Coordinates of C-alpha atoms (C1' of nucleotides) in Angstrom, one line a residue:
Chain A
X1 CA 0.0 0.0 0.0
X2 CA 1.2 3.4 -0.4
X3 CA 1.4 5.8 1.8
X4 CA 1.7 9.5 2.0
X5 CA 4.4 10.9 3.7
X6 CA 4.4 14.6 4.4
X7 CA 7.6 16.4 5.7
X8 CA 7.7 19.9 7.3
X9 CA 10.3 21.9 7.9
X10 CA 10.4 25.3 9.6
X11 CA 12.1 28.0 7.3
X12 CA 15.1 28.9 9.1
X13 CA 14.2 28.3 12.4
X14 CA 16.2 30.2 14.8
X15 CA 16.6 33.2 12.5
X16 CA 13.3 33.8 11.6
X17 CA 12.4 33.5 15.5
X18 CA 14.7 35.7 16.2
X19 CA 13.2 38.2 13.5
X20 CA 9.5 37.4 14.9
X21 CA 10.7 38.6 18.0
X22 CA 13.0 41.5 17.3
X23 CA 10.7 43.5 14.9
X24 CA 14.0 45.9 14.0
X25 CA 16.0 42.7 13.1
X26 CA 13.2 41.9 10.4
X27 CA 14.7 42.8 6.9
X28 CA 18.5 42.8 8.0
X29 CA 21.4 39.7 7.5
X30 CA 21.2 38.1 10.7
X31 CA 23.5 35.0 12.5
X32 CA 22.5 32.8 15.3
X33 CA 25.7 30.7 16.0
X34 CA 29.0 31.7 17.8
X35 CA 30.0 35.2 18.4
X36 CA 32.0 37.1 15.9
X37 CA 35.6 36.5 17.2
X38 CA 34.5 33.3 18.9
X39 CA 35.6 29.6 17.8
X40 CA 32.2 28.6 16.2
X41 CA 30.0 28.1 13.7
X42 CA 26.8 29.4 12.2
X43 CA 23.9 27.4 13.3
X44 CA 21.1 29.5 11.3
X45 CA 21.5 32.6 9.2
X46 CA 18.5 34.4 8.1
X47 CA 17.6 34.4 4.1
X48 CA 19.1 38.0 3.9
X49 CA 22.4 36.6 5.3
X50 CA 22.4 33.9 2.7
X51 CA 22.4 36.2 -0.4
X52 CA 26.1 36.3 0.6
X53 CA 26.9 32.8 1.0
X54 CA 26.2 32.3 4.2
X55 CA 25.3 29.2 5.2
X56 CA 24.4 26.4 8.6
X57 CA 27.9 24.9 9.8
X58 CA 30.4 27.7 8.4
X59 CA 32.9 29.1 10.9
X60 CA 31.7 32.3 11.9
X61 CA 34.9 34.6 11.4
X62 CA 34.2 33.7 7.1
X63 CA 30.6 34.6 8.0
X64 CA 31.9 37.7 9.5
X65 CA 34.1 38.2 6.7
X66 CA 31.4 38.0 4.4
X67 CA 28.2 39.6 5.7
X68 CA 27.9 43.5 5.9
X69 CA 28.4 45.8 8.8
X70 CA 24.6 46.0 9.7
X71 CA 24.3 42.3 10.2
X72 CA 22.8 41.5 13.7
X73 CA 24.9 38.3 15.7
X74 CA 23.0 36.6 18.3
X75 CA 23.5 33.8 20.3
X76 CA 21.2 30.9 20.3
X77 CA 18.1 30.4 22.9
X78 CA 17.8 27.0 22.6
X79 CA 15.2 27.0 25.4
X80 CA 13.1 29.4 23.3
X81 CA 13.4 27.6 20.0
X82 CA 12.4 24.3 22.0
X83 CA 9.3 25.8 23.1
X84 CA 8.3 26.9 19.9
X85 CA 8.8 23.6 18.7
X86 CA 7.1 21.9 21.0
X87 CA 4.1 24.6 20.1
X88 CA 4.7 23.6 16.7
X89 CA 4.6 20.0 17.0
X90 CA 1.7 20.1 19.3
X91 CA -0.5 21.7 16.6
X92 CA 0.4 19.4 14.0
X93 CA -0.6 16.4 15.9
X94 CA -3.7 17.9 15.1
X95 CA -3.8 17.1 11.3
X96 CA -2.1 13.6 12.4
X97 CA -1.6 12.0 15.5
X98 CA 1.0 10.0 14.3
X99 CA 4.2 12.4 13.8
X100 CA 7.9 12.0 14.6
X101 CA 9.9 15.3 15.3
X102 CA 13.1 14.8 14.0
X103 CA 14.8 17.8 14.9
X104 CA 13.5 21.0 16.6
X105 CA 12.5 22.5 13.5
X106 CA 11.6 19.1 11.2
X107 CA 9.1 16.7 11.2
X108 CA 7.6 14.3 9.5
X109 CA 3.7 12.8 9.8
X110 CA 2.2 10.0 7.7
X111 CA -1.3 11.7 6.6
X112 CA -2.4 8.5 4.7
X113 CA -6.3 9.0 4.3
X114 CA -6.2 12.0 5.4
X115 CA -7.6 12.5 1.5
X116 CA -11.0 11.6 2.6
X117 CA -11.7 14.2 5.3
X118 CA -9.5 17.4 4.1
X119 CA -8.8 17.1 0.1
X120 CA -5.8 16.2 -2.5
X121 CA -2.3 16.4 -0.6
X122 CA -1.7 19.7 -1.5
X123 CA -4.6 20.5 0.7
X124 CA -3.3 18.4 3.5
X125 CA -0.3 20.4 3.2
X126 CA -1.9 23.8 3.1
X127 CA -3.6 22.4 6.4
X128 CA -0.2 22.0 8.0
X129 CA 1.3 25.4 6.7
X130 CA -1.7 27.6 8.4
X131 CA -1.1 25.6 11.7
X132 CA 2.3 26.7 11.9
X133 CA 1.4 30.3 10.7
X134 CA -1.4 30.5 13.3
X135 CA 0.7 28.6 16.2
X136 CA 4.1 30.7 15.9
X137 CA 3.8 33.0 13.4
X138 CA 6.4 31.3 10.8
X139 CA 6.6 29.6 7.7
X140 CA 7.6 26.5 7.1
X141 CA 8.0 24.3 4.0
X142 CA 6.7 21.0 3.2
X143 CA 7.2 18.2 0.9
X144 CA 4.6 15.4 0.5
X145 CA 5.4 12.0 -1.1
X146 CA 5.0 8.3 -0.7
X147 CA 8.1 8.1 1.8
X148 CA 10.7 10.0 3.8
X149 CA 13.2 10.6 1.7
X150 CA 10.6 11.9 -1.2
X151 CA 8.8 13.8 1.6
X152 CA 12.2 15.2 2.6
X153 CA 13.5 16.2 -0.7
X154 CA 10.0 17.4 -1.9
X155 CA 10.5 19.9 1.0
X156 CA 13.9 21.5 0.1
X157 CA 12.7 21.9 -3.3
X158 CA 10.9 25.2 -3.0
X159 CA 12.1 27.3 0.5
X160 CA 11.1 29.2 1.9
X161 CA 7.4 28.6 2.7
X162 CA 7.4 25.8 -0.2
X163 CA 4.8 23.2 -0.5
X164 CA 5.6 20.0 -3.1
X165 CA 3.8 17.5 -3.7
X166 CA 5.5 14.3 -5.4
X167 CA 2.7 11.6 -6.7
X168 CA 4.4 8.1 -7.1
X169 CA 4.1 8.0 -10.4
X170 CA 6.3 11.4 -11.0
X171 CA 9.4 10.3 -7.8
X172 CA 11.5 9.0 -10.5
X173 CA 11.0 12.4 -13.1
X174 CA 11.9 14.1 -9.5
X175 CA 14.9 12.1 -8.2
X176 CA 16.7 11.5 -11.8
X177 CA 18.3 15.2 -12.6
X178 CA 19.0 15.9 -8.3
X179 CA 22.5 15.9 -7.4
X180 CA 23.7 12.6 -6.4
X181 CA 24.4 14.3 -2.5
X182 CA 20.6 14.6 -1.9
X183 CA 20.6 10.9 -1.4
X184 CA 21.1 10.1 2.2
X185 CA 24.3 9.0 3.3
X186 CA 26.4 10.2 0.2
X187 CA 28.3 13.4 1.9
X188 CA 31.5 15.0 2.2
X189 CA 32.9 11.4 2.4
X190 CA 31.0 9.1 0.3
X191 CA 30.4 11.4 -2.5
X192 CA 33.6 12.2 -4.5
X193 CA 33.8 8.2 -4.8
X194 CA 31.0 8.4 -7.2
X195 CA 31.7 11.5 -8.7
X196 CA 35.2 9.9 -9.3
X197 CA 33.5 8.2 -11.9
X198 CA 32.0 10.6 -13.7
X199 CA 28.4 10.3 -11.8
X200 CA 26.6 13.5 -11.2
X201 CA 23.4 12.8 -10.9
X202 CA 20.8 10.8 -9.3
X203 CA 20.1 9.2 -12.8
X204 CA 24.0 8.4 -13.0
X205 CA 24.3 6.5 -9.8
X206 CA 20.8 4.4 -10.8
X207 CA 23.2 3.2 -13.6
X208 CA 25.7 1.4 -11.6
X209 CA 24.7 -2.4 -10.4
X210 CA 23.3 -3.4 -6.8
X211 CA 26.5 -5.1 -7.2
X212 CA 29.1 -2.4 -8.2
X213 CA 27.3 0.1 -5.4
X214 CA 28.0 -2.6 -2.5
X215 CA 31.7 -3.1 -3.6
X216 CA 32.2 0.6 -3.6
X217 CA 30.1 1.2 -0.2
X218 CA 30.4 -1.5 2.1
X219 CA 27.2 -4.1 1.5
X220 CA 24.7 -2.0 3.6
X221 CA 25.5 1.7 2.3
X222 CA 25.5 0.4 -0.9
X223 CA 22.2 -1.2 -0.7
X224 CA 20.4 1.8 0.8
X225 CA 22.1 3.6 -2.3
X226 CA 21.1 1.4 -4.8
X227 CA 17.0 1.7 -3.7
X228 CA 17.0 5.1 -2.8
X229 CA 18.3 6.0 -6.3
X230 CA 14.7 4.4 -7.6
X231 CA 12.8 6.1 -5.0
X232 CA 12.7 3.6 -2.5
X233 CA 13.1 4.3 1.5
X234 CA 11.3 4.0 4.9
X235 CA 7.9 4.9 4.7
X236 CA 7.3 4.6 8.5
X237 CA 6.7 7.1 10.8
X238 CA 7.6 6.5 14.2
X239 CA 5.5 7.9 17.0
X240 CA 7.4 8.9 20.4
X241 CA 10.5 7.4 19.5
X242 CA 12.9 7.6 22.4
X243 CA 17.0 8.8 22.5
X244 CA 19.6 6.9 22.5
X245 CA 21.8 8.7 24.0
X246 CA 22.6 12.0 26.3
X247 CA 26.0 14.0 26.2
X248 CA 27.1 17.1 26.9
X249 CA 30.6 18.6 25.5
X250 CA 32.6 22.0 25.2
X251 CA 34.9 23.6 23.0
X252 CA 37.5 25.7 24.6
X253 CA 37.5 29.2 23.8
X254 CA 41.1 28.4 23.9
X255 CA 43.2 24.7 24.5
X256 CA 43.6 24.2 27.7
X257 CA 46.2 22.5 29.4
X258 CA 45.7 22.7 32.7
X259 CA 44.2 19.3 34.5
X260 CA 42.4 20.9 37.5
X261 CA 39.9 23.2 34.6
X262 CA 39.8 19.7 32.2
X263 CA 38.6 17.9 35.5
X264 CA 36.0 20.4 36.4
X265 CA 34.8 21.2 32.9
X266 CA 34.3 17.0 33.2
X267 CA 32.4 17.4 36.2
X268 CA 30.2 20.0 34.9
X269 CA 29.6 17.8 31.9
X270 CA 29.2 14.9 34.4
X271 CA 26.2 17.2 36.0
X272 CA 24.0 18.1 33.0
X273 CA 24.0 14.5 31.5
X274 CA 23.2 13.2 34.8
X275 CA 20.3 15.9 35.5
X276 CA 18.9 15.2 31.8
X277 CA 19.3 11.3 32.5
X278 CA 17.3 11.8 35.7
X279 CA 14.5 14.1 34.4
X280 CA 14.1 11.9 31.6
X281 CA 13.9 8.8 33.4
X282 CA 17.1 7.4 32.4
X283 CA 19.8 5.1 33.1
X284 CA 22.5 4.3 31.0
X285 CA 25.4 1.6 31.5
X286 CA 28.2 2.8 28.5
X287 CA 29.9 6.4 29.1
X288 CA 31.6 7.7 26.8
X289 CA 34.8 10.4 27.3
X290 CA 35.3 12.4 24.4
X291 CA 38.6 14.5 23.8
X292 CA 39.5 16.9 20.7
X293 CA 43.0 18.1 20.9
X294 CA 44.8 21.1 19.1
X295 CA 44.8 20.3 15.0
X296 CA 40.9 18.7 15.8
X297 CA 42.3 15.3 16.3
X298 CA 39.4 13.5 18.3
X299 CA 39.3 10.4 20.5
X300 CA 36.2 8.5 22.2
X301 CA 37.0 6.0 25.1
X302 CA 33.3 3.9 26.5
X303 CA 33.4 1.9 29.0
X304 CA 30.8 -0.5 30.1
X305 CA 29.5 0.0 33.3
X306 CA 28.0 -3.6 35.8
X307 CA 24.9 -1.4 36.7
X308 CA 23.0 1.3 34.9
X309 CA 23.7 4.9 36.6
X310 CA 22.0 8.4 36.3
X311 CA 24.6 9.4 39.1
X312 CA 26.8 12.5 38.0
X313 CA 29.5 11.2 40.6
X314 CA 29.7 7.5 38.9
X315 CA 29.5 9.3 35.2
X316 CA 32.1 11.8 36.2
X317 CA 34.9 9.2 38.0
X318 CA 34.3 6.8 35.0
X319 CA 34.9 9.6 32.3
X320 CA 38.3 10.5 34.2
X321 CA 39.5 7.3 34.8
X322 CA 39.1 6.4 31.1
X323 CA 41.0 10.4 30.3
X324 CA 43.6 9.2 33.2
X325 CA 43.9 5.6 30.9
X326 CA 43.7 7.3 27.5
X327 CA 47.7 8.2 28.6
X328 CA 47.6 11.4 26.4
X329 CA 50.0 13.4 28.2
X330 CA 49.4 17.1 28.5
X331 CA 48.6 17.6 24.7
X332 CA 46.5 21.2 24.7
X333 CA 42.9 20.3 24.6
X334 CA 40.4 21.8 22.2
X335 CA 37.0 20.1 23.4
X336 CA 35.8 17.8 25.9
X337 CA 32.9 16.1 26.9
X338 CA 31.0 13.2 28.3
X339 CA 28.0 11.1 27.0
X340 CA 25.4 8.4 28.8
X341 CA 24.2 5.5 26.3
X342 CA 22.8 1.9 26.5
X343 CA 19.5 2.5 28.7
X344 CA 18.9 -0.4 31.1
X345 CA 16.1 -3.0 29.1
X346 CA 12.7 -1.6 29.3
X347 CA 13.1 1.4 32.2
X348 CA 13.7 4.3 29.2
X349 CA 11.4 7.4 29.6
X350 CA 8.7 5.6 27.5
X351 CA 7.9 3.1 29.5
X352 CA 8.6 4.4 33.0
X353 CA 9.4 8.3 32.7
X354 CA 10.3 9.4 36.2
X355 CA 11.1 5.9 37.7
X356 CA 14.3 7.2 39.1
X357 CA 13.9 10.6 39.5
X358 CA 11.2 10.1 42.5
X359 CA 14.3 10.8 44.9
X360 CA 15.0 14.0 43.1
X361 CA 11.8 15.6 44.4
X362 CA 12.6 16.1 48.1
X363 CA 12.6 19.9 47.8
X364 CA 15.5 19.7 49.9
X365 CA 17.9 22.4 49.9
X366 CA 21.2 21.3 48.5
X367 CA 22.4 24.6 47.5
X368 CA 26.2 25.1 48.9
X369 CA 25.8 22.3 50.0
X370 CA 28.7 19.4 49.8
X371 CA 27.2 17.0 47.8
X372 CA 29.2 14.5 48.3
X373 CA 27.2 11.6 50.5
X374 CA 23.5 12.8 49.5
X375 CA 22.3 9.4 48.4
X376 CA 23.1 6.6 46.3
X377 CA 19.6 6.4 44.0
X378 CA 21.2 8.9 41.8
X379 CA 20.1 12.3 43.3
X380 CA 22.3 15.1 43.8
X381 CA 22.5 18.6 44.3
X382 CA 22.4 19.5 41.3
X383 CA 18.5 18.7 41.2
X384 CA 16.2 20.1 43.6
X385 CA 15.0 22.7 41.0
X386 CA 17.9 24.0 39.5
X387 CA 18.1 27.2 40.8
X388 CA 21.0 26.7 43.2
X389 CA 24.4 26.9 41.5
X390 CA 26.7 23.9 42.0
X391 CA 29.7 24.4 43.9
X392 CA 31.3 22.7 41.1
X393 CA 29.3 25.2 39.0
X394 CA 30.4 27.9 40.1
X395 CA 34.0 27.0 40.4
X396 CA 33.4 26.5 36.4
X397 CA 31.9 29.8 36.3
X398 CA 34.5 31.3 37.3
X399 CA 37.8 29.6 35.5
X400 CA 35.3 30.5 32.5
X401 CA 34.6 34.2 33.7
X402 CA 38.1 34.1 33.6
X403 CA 38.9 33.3 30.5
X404 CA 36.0 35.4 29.4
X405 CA 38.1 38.4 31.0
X406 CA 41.1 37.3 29.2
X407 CA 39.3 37.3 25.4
X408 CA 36.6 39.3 25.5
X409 CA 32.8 38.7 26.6
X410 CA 30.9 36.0 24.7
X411 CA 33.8 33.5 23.5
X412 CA 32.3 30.8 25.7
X413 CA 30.1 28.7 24.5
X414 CA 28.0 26.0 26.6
X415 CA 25.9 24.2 25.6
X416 CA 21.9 24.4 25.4
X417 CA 20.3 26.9 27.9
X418 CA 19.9 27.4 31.0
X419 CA 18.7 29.3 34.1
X420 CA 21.3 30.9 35.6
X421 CA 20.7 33.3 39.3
Chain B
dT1 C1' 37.6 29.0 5.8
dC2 C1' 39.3 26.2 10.1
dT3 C1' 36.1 23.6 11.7
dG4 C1' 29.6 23.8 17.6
dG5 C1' 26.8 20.7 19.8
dG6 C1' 23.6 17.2 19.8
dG7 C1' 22.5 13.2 17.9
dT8 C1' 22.0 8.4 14.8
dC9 C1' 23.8 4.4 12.7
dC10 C1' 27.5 1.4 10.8
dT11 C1' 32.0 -1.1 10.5
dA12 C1' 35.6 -3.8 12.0
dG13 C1' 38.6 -6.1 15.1
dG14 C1' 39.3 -8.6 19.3
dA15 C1' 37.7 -11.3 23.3
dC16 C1' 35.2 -15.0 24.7
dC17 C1' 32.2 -19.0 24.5
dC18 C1' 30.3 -23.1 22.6
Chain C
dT1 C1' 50.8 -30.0 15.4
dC2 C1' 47.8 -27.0 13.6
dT3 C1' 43.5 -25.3 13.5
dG4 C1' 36.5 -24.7 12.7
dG5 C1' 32.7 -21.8 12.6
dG6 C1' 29.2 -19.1 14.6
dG7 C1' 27.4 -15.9 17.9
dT8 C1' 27.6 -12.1 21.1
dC9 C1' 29.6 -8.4 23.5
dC10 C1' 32.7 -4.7 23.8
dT11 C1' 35.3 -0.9 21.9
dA12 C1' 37.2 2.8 18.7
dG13 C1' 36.4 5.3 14.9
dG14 C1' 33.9 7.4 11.4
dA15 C1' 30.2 9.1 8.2
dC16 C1' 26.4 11.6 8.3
dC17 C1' 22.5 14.7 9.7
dC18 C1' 20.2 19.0 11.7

DNA sequence: TCTGGGGTCCTAGGACCC
DNA sequence: TCTGGGGTCCTAGGACCC
């Protein structure tokens, strides 16, 4: 049977929230990513910022170099955005129920017989355009088409505020002239193999043999290849699919060196996975250290753990005993971080959200506190409703306020958002 | 140009067991 | 003396995506 597949995707996201908000930043190039003189990227530009070439993922001082003097820099919200997605999302259940958010600002919803109650798809997609509009004020584009990857490249083909519609009959007139790239999984890497022989476009790569695609990308890349060149992908959508994983990581705004500021950023990290763990009713039993020296060389160490923890303590002694194995000497660092994966069977947040965080809720007042022996069912003090700065915290706080006095305001960046006293 | 942060999934080798 | 095949788990790295 086949099945339509619509994907939405709100135009520029963080830009045009931004713009929503700030009615004197409407009509003017504007950035949401690292500052200007800071060691990031761009993580949204507004459409006037990319008449000049600006683009997601490009290191801000080229940005800088490129956009004019009135362009507005901001840092992102990601609180904010996550509301408005969430507003988002919650209006689109409304046209279907079942819908999987992929990102903050994409989803996709299988509106299969939808026909019979609201019209042809391109009325179904109208329908999911003026919810956005009337939930949170922006456009976003959507593609329709008989599965995701359709769906998804129907959607980038007219931004912003696009609406395709791709019948089965048509996905193959669609797919054939496309760049080979638009398939999934042929990037930066994958794709100068193919277009080492001469292959450009979709069409091209539908040319080579099941055969010839697995010997040049490993049996299961090449298979994937080899059917999404004909139009053929998932055509599932999954409803309240749950993470994988949690982890939290920093980039210096300059290598450090020194062990005691490596140790605490860890214990920081150690803090926010565990507090995400918690609130989302997780335990995980792999974590994972992650280090990025000078020239961007990265290394991951896991280990496995005998019982699943949510326990910032137990995540951060793991993480530096595997940075204490890694025997990296005192090689500048560049980034560091920490990650929680490999739920215990059946207790993730779908089936039992809040299992473990029941000793969390005490209300007790942790703040100053040494945290050191509050319990062992994973509570610590940097719970009881967040307002109360860690000691470790604030000892972060301040090598970083530090460092921010050294190079200038704003060259720090951490992670997702949060309330600060 | 000099590369964020948060993710997902896959591969490949080695250990270990039967 | 030399040497199996399969399954599972763990680990490191990498490609890719938004």
């Amino acid at each position: 049977m086949t099945r339509l597949i619509l994907h939405l995707d709100l135009d520029a996201f963080f830009a045009a929230l931004e713009q929503r908000d700030h009615p004197e930043w409407r009509g003017l190039p504007l950035v949401v990513g690292a500052a200007p003189g800071g060691r990031g990227v761009v993580a949204t530009c507004s459409y006037e910022a990319r008449r000049y070439g600006v683009h997601s993922a490009m290191p801000i001082g080229e940005a800088v170099r490129r956009l004019p003097p009135e362009t507005v820099y901001v840092r992102p919200q990601m609180a904010r955005y996550a509301e408005a997605s969430r507003q988002v999302m919650t209006a689109l259940e409304r046209l279907s129920p079942v819908i999987e958010p992929v990102s903050v600002d994409e989803a996709f919803l299988d509106v299969t017989g939808l026909e019979r109650l609201i019209g042809p798809p391109e009325a179904i997609g109208r329908q999911a355009k003026m919810l956005v509009q009337e939930t949170v004020g922006l456009t976003a584009s959507v593609g329709i088409g008989p599965n995701r990857l359709i769906a998804k490249l129907a959607s980038e083909r007219d931004k912003p505020d696009g609406l395709t519609v791709v019948p089965s009959e048509t996905v193959q007139a669609f797919l054939d002239p496309l760049p080979l790239t638009v398939l999934r999984g042929l990037g930066r890497r994958t794709a100068p193999k193919l277009r080492a022989l001469g292959l450009e476009t979709v069409a091209d790569v539908r040319a080579l043999s099941l055969e010839h695609l697995r010997r040049l990308l490993g049996a299961h890349q090449g298979t994937r290849i080899y059917q999404q060149a004909r139009g053929l992908a998932e055509d599932r959508v999954e409803v309240g699919r749950s993470r994988q994983s949690i982890s939290k990581e920093t980039t210096f705004p300059e290598d450090v060196t020194d062990p005691a500021l490596l140790r605490e950023t860890l214990r920081w990290a150690a803090q926010e996975v565990a507090y995400l763990a918690r609130h989302g009713g997780y335990q995980g039993t792999v974590v994972t250290l992650k280090i990025r020296f000078r020239g961007f060389e990265t290394h991951t160490r896991t280990q496995t753990l005998r019982m699943p923890t949510a326990d910032d303590r137990t995540l951060f002694r793991t993480a530096w005993a595997l940075l204490e194995a890694g025997r990296w000497g005192a090689r500048p660092v560049r980034l560091i971080g920490l990650g929680l994966s490999a739920w215990a069977q059946g207790l993730d947040a779908a089936v039992q959200p809040d299992l473990f965080s029941g000793a969390n809720r005490s209300g007790a007042d942790w703040s100053g506190a040494n945290c050191s022996d509050v319990n062992r069912s994973g509570a610590t003090c940097s719970d009881a409703n967040r307002a109360p700065v860690t000691p470790t915290e604030t000892r972060l706080n301040e090598t970083l306020d530090a460092i921010r006095a050294r190079f200038g305001p704003g060259v720090i960046q951490r992670g997702g958002q949060r309330r600060r006293p």
